[in-house]
């Protein structure tokens, strides 16, 4: 004979797997961590400041 399973527990496990897969898809599609966003902003700000420091006076943008 087969072992009986708890259908409620099986349903909950199935839903957890589906939600985790959807969350992983959304993370790839939309997200970066806050630390990554802050790091990117800091790097671009630093690059802009370095470029401005090397600008020759009187040169237009």
PDB file of N, CA, C and O in Angstrom:
ATOM      1  N   UNK A   1       0.830  -1.191   0.000  1.00  0.00           N
ATOM      2  CA  UNK A   1       0.000   0.000   0.000  1.00  0.00           C
ATOM      3  C   UNK A   1       0.872   1.251   0.000  1.00  0.00           C
ATOM      4  O   UNK A   1       1.987   1.230   0.487  1.00  0.00           O
ATOM      5  N   UNK A   2       0.313   2.287  -0.502  1.00  0.00           N
ATOM      6  CA  UNK A   2       1.029   3.560  -0.508  1.00  0.00           C
ATOM      7  C   UNK A   2       0.791   4.300   0.800  1.00  0.00           C
ATOM      8  O   UNK A   2      -0.169   4.043   1.511  1.00  0.00           O
ATOM      9  N   UNK A   3       1.664   5.197   1.073  1.00  0.00           N
ATOM     10  CA  UNK A   3       1.508   5.993   2.293  1.00  0.00           C
ATOM     11  C   UNK A   3       0.581   7.165   2.036  1.00  0.00           C
ATOM     12  O   UNK A   3       0.709   7.838   1.012  1.00  0.00           O
ATOM     13  N   UNK A   4      -0.339   7.408   2.929  1.00  0.00           N
ATOM     14  CA  UNK A   4      -1.227   8.558   2.740  1.00  0.00           C
ATOM     15  C   UNK A   4      -0.463   9.868   2.952  1.00  0.00           C
ATOM     16  O   UNK A   4       0.476   9.929   3.741  1.00  0.00           O
ATOM     17  N   UNK A   5      -0.870  10.870   2.227  1.00  0.00           N
ATOM     18  CA  UNK A   5      -0.227  12.180   2.379  1.00  0.00           C
ATOM     19  C   UNK A   5      -1.262  13.186   2.834  1.00  0.00           C
ATOM     20  O   UNK A   5      -2.453  13.046   2.574  1.00  0.00           O
ATOM     21  N   UNK A   6      -0.801  14.179   3.507  1.00  0.00           N
ATOM     22  CA  UNK A   6      -1.664  15.262   3.953  1.00  0.00           C
ATOM     23  C   UNK A   6      -1.817  16.234   2.782  1.00  0.00           C
ATOM     24  O   UNK A   6      -0.856  16.898   2.376  1.00  0.00           O
ATOM     25  N   UNK A   7      -3.000  16.320   2.229  1.00  0.00           N
ATOM     26  CA  UNK A   7      -3.214  17.159   1.047  1.00  0.00           C
ATOM     27  C   UNK A   7      -3.014  18.635   1.348  1.00  0.00           C
ATOM     28  O   UNK A   7      -2.522  19.391   0.510  1.00  0.00           O
ATOM     29  N   UNK A   8      -3.372  19.054   2.545  1.00  0.00           N
ATOM     30  CA  UNK A   8      -3.200  20.458   2.921  1.00  0.00           C
ATOM     31  C   UNK A   8      -1.705  20.829   2.928  1.00  0.00           C
ATOM     32  O   UNK A   8      -1.302  21.855   2.389  1.00  0.00           O
ATOM     33  N   UNK A   9      -0.899  19.962   3.514  1.00  0.00           N
ATOM     34  CA  UNK A   9       0.542  20.216   3.558  1.00  0.00           C
ATOM     35  C   UNK A   9       1.150  20.184   2.159  1.00  0.00           C
ATOM     36  O   UNK A   9       2.022  20.997   1.825  1.00  0.00           O
ATOM     37  N   UNK A  10       0.690  19.269   1.330  1.00  0.00           N
ATOM     38  CA  UNK A  10       1.203  19.183  -0.039  1.00  0.00           C
ATOM     39  C   UNK A  10       0.842  20.436  -0.825  1.00  0.00           C
ATOM     40  O   UNK A  10       1.656  20.968  -1.594  1.00  0.00           O
ATOM     41  N   UNK A  11      -0.374  20.935  -0.636  1.00  0.00           N
ATOM     42  CA  UNK A  11      -0.811  22.153  -1.316  1.00  0.00           C
ATOM     43  C   UNK A  11       0.021  23.353  -0.870  1.00  0.00           C
ATOM     44  O   UNK A  11       0.448  24.176  -1.687  1.00  0.00           O
ATOM     45  N   UNK A  12       0.270  23.445   0.433  1.00  0.00           N
ATOM     46  CA  UNK A  12       1.074  24.557   0.947  1.00  0.00           C
ATOM     47  C   UNK A  12       2.504  24.495   0.408  1.00  0.00           C
ATOM     48  O   UNK A  12       3.073  25.524   0.029  1.00  0.00           O
ATOM     49  N   UNK A  13       3.071  23.316   0.357  1.00  0.00           N
ATOM     50  CA  UNK A  13       4.420  23.160  -0.172  1.00  0.00           C
ATOM     51  C   UNK A  13       4.468  23.555  -1.645  1.00  0.00           C
ATOM     52  O   UNK A  13       5.389  24.249  -2.081  1.00  0.00           O
ATOM     53  N   UNK A  14       3.454  23.131  -2.416  1.00  0.00           N
ATOM     54  CA  UNK A  14       3.396  23.487  -3.834  1.00  0.00           C
ATOM     55  C   UNK A  14       3.308  25.003  -4.004  1.00  0.00           C
ATOM     56  O   UNK A  14       3.992  25.591  -4.842  1.00  0.00           O
ATOM     57  N   UNK A  15       2.490  25.663  -3.181  1.00  0.00           N
ATOM     58  CA  UNK A  15       2.351  27.110  -3.259  1.00  0.00           C
ATOM     59  C   UNK A  15       3.643  27.815  -2.890  1.00  0.00           C
ATOM     60  O   UNK A  15       4.003  28.824  -3.501  1.00  0.00           O
ATOM     61  N   UNK A  16       4.350  27.289  -1.887  1.00  0.00           N
ATOM     62  CA  UNK A  16       5.633  27.895  -1.504  1.00  0.00           C
ATOM     63  C   UNK A  16       6.633  27.835  -2.650  1.00  0.00           C
ATOM     64  O   UNK A  16       7.344  28.801  -2.911  1.00  0.00           O
ATOM     65  N   UNK A  17       6.679  26.708  -3.320  1.00  0.00           N
ATOM     66  CA  UNK A  17       7.607  26.540  -4.451  1.00  0.00           C
ATOM     67  C   UNK A  17       7.254  27.513  -5.567  1.00  0.00           C
ATOM     68  O   UNK A  17       8.125  28.169  -6.150  1.00  0.00           O
ATOM     69  N   UNK A  18       5.974  27.651  -5.869  1.00  0.00           N
ATOM     70  CA  UNK A  18       5.542  28.570  -6.932  1.00  0.00           C
ATOM     71  C   UNK A  18       5.865  30.023  -6.579  1.00  0.00           C
ATOM     72  O   UNK A  18       6.344  30.781  -7.421  1.00  0.00           O
ATOM     73  N   UNK A  19       5.599  30.404  -5.329  1.00  0.00           N
ATOM     74  CA  UNK A  19       5.873  31.780  -4.920  1.00  0.00           C
ATOM     75  C   UNK A  19       7.361  32.077  -4.948  1.00  0.00           C
ATOM     76  O   UNK A  19       7.784  33.168  -5.347  1.00  0.00           O
ATOM     77  N   UNK A  20       8.176  31.110  -4.545  1.00  0.00           N
ATOM     78  CA  UNK A  20       9.625  31.297  -4.567  1.00  0.00           C
ATOM     79  C   UNK A  20      10.122  31.458  -6.000  1.00  0.00           C
ATOM     80  O   UNK A  20      10.973  32.295  -6.295  1.00  0.00           O
ATOM     81  N   UNK A  21       9.585  30.674  -6.919  1.00  0.00           N
ATOM     82  CA  UNK A  21       9.985  30.776  -8.323  1.00  0.00           C
ATOM     83  C   UNK A  21       9.587  32.133  -8.891  1.00  0.00           C
ATOM     84  O   UNK A  21      10.360  32.772  -9.616  1.00  0.00           O
ATOM     85  N   UNK A  22       8.387  32.596  -8.553  1.00  0.00           N
ATOM     86  CA  UNK A  22       7.937  33.902  -9.020  1.00  0.00           C
ATOM     87  C   UNK A  22       8.797  35.017  -8.432  1.00  0.00           C
ATOM     88  O   UNK A  22       9.153  35.976  -9.127  1.00  0.00           O
ATOM     89  N   UNK A  23       9.175  34.885  -7.171  1.00  0.00           N
ATOM     90  CA  UNK A  23      10.024  35.895  -6.539  1.00  0.00           C
ATOM     91  C   UNK A  23      11.401  35.933  -7.194  1.00  0.00           C
ATOM     92  O   UNK A  23      11.968  37.016  -7.404  1.00  0.00           O
ATOM     93  N   UNK A  24      11.938  34.768  -7.533  1.00  0.00           N
ATOM     94  CA  UNK A  24      13.231  34.727  -8.209  1.00  0.00           C
ATOM     95  C   UNK A  24      13.157  35.379  -9.584  1.00  0.00           C
ATOM     96  O   UNK A  24      14.076  36.113  -9.983  1.00  0.00           O
ATOM     97  N   UNK A  25      12.074  35.143 -10.306  1.00  0.00           N
ATOM     98  CA  UNK A  25      11.896  35.779 -11.613  1.00  0.00           C
ATOM     99  C   UNK A  25      11.823  37.290 -11.475  1.00  0.00           C
ATOM    100  O   UNK A  25      12.431  38.034 -12.247  1.00  0.00           O
ATOM    101  N   UNK A  26      11.073  37.763 -10.487  1.00  0.00           N
ATOM    102  CA  UNK A  26      10.944  39.202 -10.279  1.00  0.00           C
ATOM    103  C   UNK A  26      12.262  39.828  -9.846  1.00  0.00           C
ATOM    104  O   UNK A  26      12.566  40.962 -10.230  1.00  0.00           O
ATOM    105  N   UNK A  27      13.040  39.108  -9.070  1.00  0.00           N
ATOM    106  CA  UNK A  27      14.333  39.630  -8.645  1.00  0.00           C
ATOM    107  C   UNK A  27      15.256  39.832  -9.843  1.00  0.00           C
ATOM    108  O   UNK A  27      15.977  40.822  -9.934  1.00  0.00           O
ATOM    109  N   UNK A  28      15.202  38.894 -10.758  1.00  0.00           N
ATOM    110  CA  UNK A  28      16.023  39.023 -11.965  1.00  0.00           C
ATOM    111  C   UNK A  28      15.490  40.145 -12.845  1.00  0.00           C
ATOM    112  O   UNK A  28      16.241  40.943 -13.401  1.00  0.00           O
ATOM    113  N   UNK A  29      14.180  40.236 -12.955  1.00  0.00           N
ATOM    114  CA  UNK A  29      13.549  41.196 -13.845  1.00  0.00           C
ATOM    115  C   UNK A  29      13.677  42.622 -13.341  1.00  0.00           C
ATOM    116  O   UNK A  29      13.994  43.539 -14.096  1.00  0.00           O
ATOM    117  N   UNK A  30      13.429  42.843 -12.061  1.00  0.00           N
ATOM    118  CA  UNK A  30      13.315  44.208 -11.553  1.00  0.00           C
ATOM    119  C   UNK A  30      14.428  44.641 -10.616  1.00  0.00           C
ATOM    120  O   UNK A  30      14.693  45.826 -10.500  1.00  0.00           O
ATOM    121  N   UNK A  31      15.027  43.724  -9.915  1.00  0.00           N
ATOM    122  CA  UNK A  31      15.699  44.202  -8.735  1.00  0.00           C
ATOM    123  C   UNK A  31      17.195  44.097  -8.656  1.00  0.00           C
ATOM    124  O   UNK A  31      17.811  43.217  -9.212  1.00  0.00           O
ATOM    125  N   UNK A  32      17.688  45.047  -7.955  1.00  0.00           N
ATOM    126  CA  UNK A  32      19.036  45.004  -7.441  1.00  0.00           C
ATOM    127  C   UNK A  32      18.912  45.366  -5.975  1.00  0.00           C
ATOM    128  O   UNK A  32      17.984  46.050  -5.572  1.00  0.00           O
ATOM    129  N   UNK A  33      19.853  44.940  -5.195  1.00  0.00           N
ATOM    130  CA  UNK A  33      19.776  45.248  -3.777  1.00  0.00           C
ATOM    131  C   UNK A  33      20.042  46.736  -3.557  1.00  0.00           C
ATOM    132  O   UNK A  33      20.606  47.425  -4.417  1.00  0.00           O
ATOM    133  N   UNK A  34      19.646  47.229  -2.405  1.00  0.00           N
ATOM    134  CA  UNK A  34      19.853  48.637  -2.088  1.00  0.00           C
ATOM    135  C   UNK A  34      21.343  48.950  -2.059  1.00  0.00           C
ATOM    136  O   UNK A  34      21.780  50.008  -2.520  1.00  0.00           O
ATOM    137  N   UNK A  35      22.139  48.022  -1.557  1.00  0.00           N
ATOM    138  CA  UNK A  35      23.588  48.220  -1.512  1.00  0.00           C
ATOM    139  C   UNK A  35      24.165  48.372  -2.917  1.00  0.00           C
ATOM    140  O   UNK A  35      25.051  49.208  -3.151  1.00  0.00           O
ATOM    141  N   UNK A  36      23.679  47.599  -3.855  1.00  0.00           N
ATOM    142  CA  UNK A  36      24.167  47.692  -5.234  1.00  0.00           C
ATOM    143  C   UNK A  36      23.789  49.035  -5.850  1.00  0.00           C
ATOM    144  O   UNK A  36      24.576  49.647  -6.582  1.00  0.00           O
ATOM    145  N   UNK A  37      22.567  49.513  -5.554  1.00  0.00           N
ATOM    146  CA  UNK A  37      22.139  50.811  -6.081  1.00  0.00           C
ATOM    147  C   UNK A  37      22.978  51.943  -5.501  1.00  0.00           C
ATOM    148  O   UNK A  37      23.391  52.858  -6.218  1.00  0.00           O
ATOM    149  N   UNK A  38      23.237  51.883  -4.205  1.00  0.00           N
ATOM    150  CA  UNK A  38      24.039  52.924  -3.550  1.00  0.00           C
ATOM    151  C   UNK A  38      25.463  52.906  -4.087  1.00  0.00           C
ATOM    152  O   UNK A  38      26.056  53.957  -4.360  1.00  0.00           O
ATOM    153  N   UNK A  39      26.032  51.719  -4.252  1.00  0.00           N
ATOM    154  CA  UNK A  39      27.384  51.598  -4.785  1.00  0.00           C
ATOM    155  C   UNK A  39      27.466  52.156  -6.200  1.00  0.00           C
ATOM    156  O   UNK A  39      28.411  52.879  -6.539  1.00  0.00           O
ATOM    157  N   UNK A  40      26.488  51.859  -7.023  1.00  0.00           N
ATOM    158  CA  UNK A  40      26.467  52.363  -8.394  1.00  0.00           C
ATOM    159  C   UNK A  40      26.369  53.887  -8.413  1.00  0.00           C
ATOM    160  O   UNK A  40      27.053  54.562  -9.188  1.00  0.00           O
ATOM    161  N   UNK A  41      25.519  54.449  -7.545  1.00  0.00           N
ATOM    162  CA  UNK A  41      25.384  55.903  -7.471  1.00  0.00           C
ATOM    163  C   UNK A  41      26.681  56.547  -7.014  1.00  0.00           C
ATOM    164  O   UNK A  41      27.099  57.593  -7.541  1.00  0.00           O
ATOM    165  N   UNK A  42      27.343  55.939  -6.046  1.00  0.00           N
ATOM    166  CA  UNK A  42      28.615  56.487  -5.551  1.00  0.00           C
ATOM    167  C   UNK A  42      29.690  56.443  -6.628  1.00  0.00           C
ATOM    168  O   UNK A  42      30.461  57.392  -6.797  1.00  0.00           O
ATOM    169  N   UNK A  43      29.728  55.358  -7.365  1.00  0.00           N
ATOM    170  CA  UNK A  43      30.729  55.247  -8.437  1.00  0.00           C
ATOM    171  C   UNK A  43      30.480  56.272  -9.540  1.00  0.00           C
ATOM    172  O   UNK A  43      31.418  56.884 -10.044  1.00  0.00           O
ATOM    173  N   UNK A  44      29.236  56.466  -9.926  1.00  0.00           N
ATOM    174  CA  UNK A  44      28.951  57.429 -10.991  1.00  0.00           C
ATOM    175  C   UNK A  44      29.221  58.853 -10.508  1.00  0.00           C
ATOM    176  O   UNK A  44      29.721  59.683 -11.277  1.00  0.00           O
ATOM    177  N   UNK A  45      28.912  59.138  -9.242  1.00  0.00           N
ATOM    178  CA  UNK A  45      29.203  60.452  -8.684  1.00  0.00           C
ATOM    179  C   UNK A  45      30.707  60.704  -8.649  1.00  0.00           C
ATOM    180  O   UNK A  45      31.181  61.784  -9.001  1.00  0.00           O
ATOM    181  N   UNK A  46      31.466  59.687  -8.266  1.00  0.00           N
ATOM    182  CA  UNK A  46      32.926  59.827  -8.229  1.00  0.00           C
ATOM    183  C   UNK A  46      33.482  60.054  -9.635  1.00  0.00           C
ATOM    184  O   UNK A  46      34.352  60.910  -9.843  1.00  0.00           O
ATOM    185  N   UNK A  47      32.984  59.316 -10.603  1.00  0.00           N
ATOM    186  CA  UNK A  47      33.445  59.471 -11.982  1.00  0.00           C
ATOM    187  C   UNK A  47      33.120  60.865 -12.509  1.00  0.00           C
ATOM    188  O   UNK A  47      33.942  61.491 -13.195  1.00  0.00           O
ATOM    189  N   UNK A  48      31.920  61.375 -12.184  1.00  0.00           N
ATOM    190  CA  UNK A  48      31.546  62.717 -12.625  1.00  0.00           C
ATOM    191  C   UNK A  48      32.454  63.771 -12.000  1.00  0.00           C
ATOM    192  O   UNK A  48      32.926  64.690 -12.677  1.00  0.00           O
ATOM    193  N   UNK A  49      32.750  63.622 -10.701  1.00  0.00           N
ATOM    194  CA  UNK A  49      33.628  64.598 -10.043  1.00  0.00           C
ATOM    195  C   UNK A  49      35.036  64.546 -10.622  1.00  0.00           C
ATOM    196  O   UNK A  49      35.663  65.592 -10.818  1.00  0.00           O
ATOM    197  N   UNK A  50      35.530  63.359 -10.914  1.00  0.00           N
ATOM    198  CA  UNK A  50      36.876  63.239 -11.494  1.00  0.00           C
ATOM    199  C   UNK A  50      36.920  63.880 -12.888  1.00  0.00           C
ATOM    200  O   UNK A  50      37.897  64.546 -13.237  1.00  0.00           O
ATOM    201  N   UNK A  51      35.864  63.699 -13.646  1.00  0.00           N
ATOM    202  CA  UNK A  51      35.804  64.301 -14.968  1.00  0.00           C
ATOM    203  C   UNK A  51      35.758  65.820 -14.866  1.00  0.00           C
ATOM    204  O   UNK A  51      36.447  66.532 -15.613  1.00  0.00           O
ATOM    205  N   UNK A  52      34.981  66.343 -13.930  1.00  0.00           N
ATOM    206  CA  UNK A  52      34.901  67.788 -13.742  1.00  0.00           C
ATOM    207  C   UNK A  52      36.233  68.372 -13.298  1.00  0.00           C
ATOM    208  O   UNK A  52      36.584  69.496 -13.663  1.00  0.00           O
ATOM    209  N   UNK A  53      36.997  67.633 -12.517  1.00  0.00           N
ATOM    210  CA  UNK A  53      38.302  68.130 -12.058  1.00  0.00           C
ATOM    211  C   UNK A  53      39.294  68.226 -13.195  1.00  0.00           C
ATOM    212  O   UNK A  53      40.201  69.061 -13.149  1.00  0.00           O
ATOM    213  N   UNK A  54      39.139  67.421 -14.211  1.00  0.00           N
ATOM    214  CA  UNK A  54      40.068  67.439 -15.326  1.00  0.00           C
ATOM    215  C   UNK A  54      39.614  68.324 -16.479  1.00  0.00           C
ATOM    216  O   UNK A  54      40.263  68.361 -17.524  1.00  0.00           O
ATOM    217  N   UNK A  55      38.538  69.041 -16.265  1.00  0.00           N
ATOM    218  CA  UNK A  55      38.010  69.913 -17.307  1.00  0.00           C
ATOM    219  C   UNK A  55      38.909  71.155 -17.427  1.00  0.00           C
ATOM    220  O   UNK A  55      39.334  71.726 -16.437  1.00  0.00           O
ATOM    221  N   UNK A  56      39.151  71.584 -18.636  1.00  0.00           N
ATOM    222  CA  UNK A  56      39.945  72.784 -18.885  1.00  0.00           C
ATOM    223  C   UNK A  56      39.014  73.982 -18.794  1.00  0.00           C
ATOM    224  O   UNK A  56      37.909  73.965 -19.306  1.00  0.00           O
ATOM    225  N   UNK A  57      39.466  75.049 -18.121  1.00  0.00           N
ATOM    226  CA  UNK A  57      38.629  76.244 -17.959  1.00  0.00           C
ATOM    227  C   UNK A  57      38.279  76.845 -19.314  1.00  0.00           C
ATOM    228  O   UNK A  57      39.104  76.888 -20.229  1.00  0.00           O
ATOM    229  N   UNK A  58      37.039  77.285 -19.434  1.00  0.00           N
ATOM    230  CA  UNK A  58      36.573  77.900 -20.663  1.00  0.00           C
ATOM    231  C   UNK A  58      36.010  76.900 -21.661  1.00  0.00           C
ATOM    232  O   UNK A  58      35.476  77.296 -22.674  1.00  0.00           O
ATOM    233  N   UNK A  59      36.138  75.645 -21.384  1.00  0.00           N
ATOM    234  CA  UNK A  59      35.624  74.631 -22.294  1.00  0.00           C
ATOM    235  C   UNK A  59      34.129  74.413 -22.006  1.00  0.00           C
ATOM    236  O   UNK A  59      33.721  74.232 -20.886  1.00  0.00           O
ATOM    237  N   UNK A  60      33.332  74.474 -23.040  1.00  0.00           N
ATOM    238  CA  UNK A  60      31.884  74.308 -22.895  1.00  0.00           C
ATOM    239  C   UNK A  60      31.538  72.831 -22.946  1.00  0.00           C
ATOM    240  O   UNK A  60      32.254  72.017 -23.519  1.00  0.00           O
ATOM    241  N   UNK A  61      30.378  72.489 -22.398  1.00  0.00           N
ATOM    242  CA  UNK A  61      29.934  71.087 -22.404  1.00  0.00           C
ATOM    243  C   UNK A  61      29.456  70.668 -23.755  1.00  0.00           C
ATOM    244  O   UNK A  61      28.916  71.288 -24.540  1.00  0.00           O
TER     245      UNK A  61
END
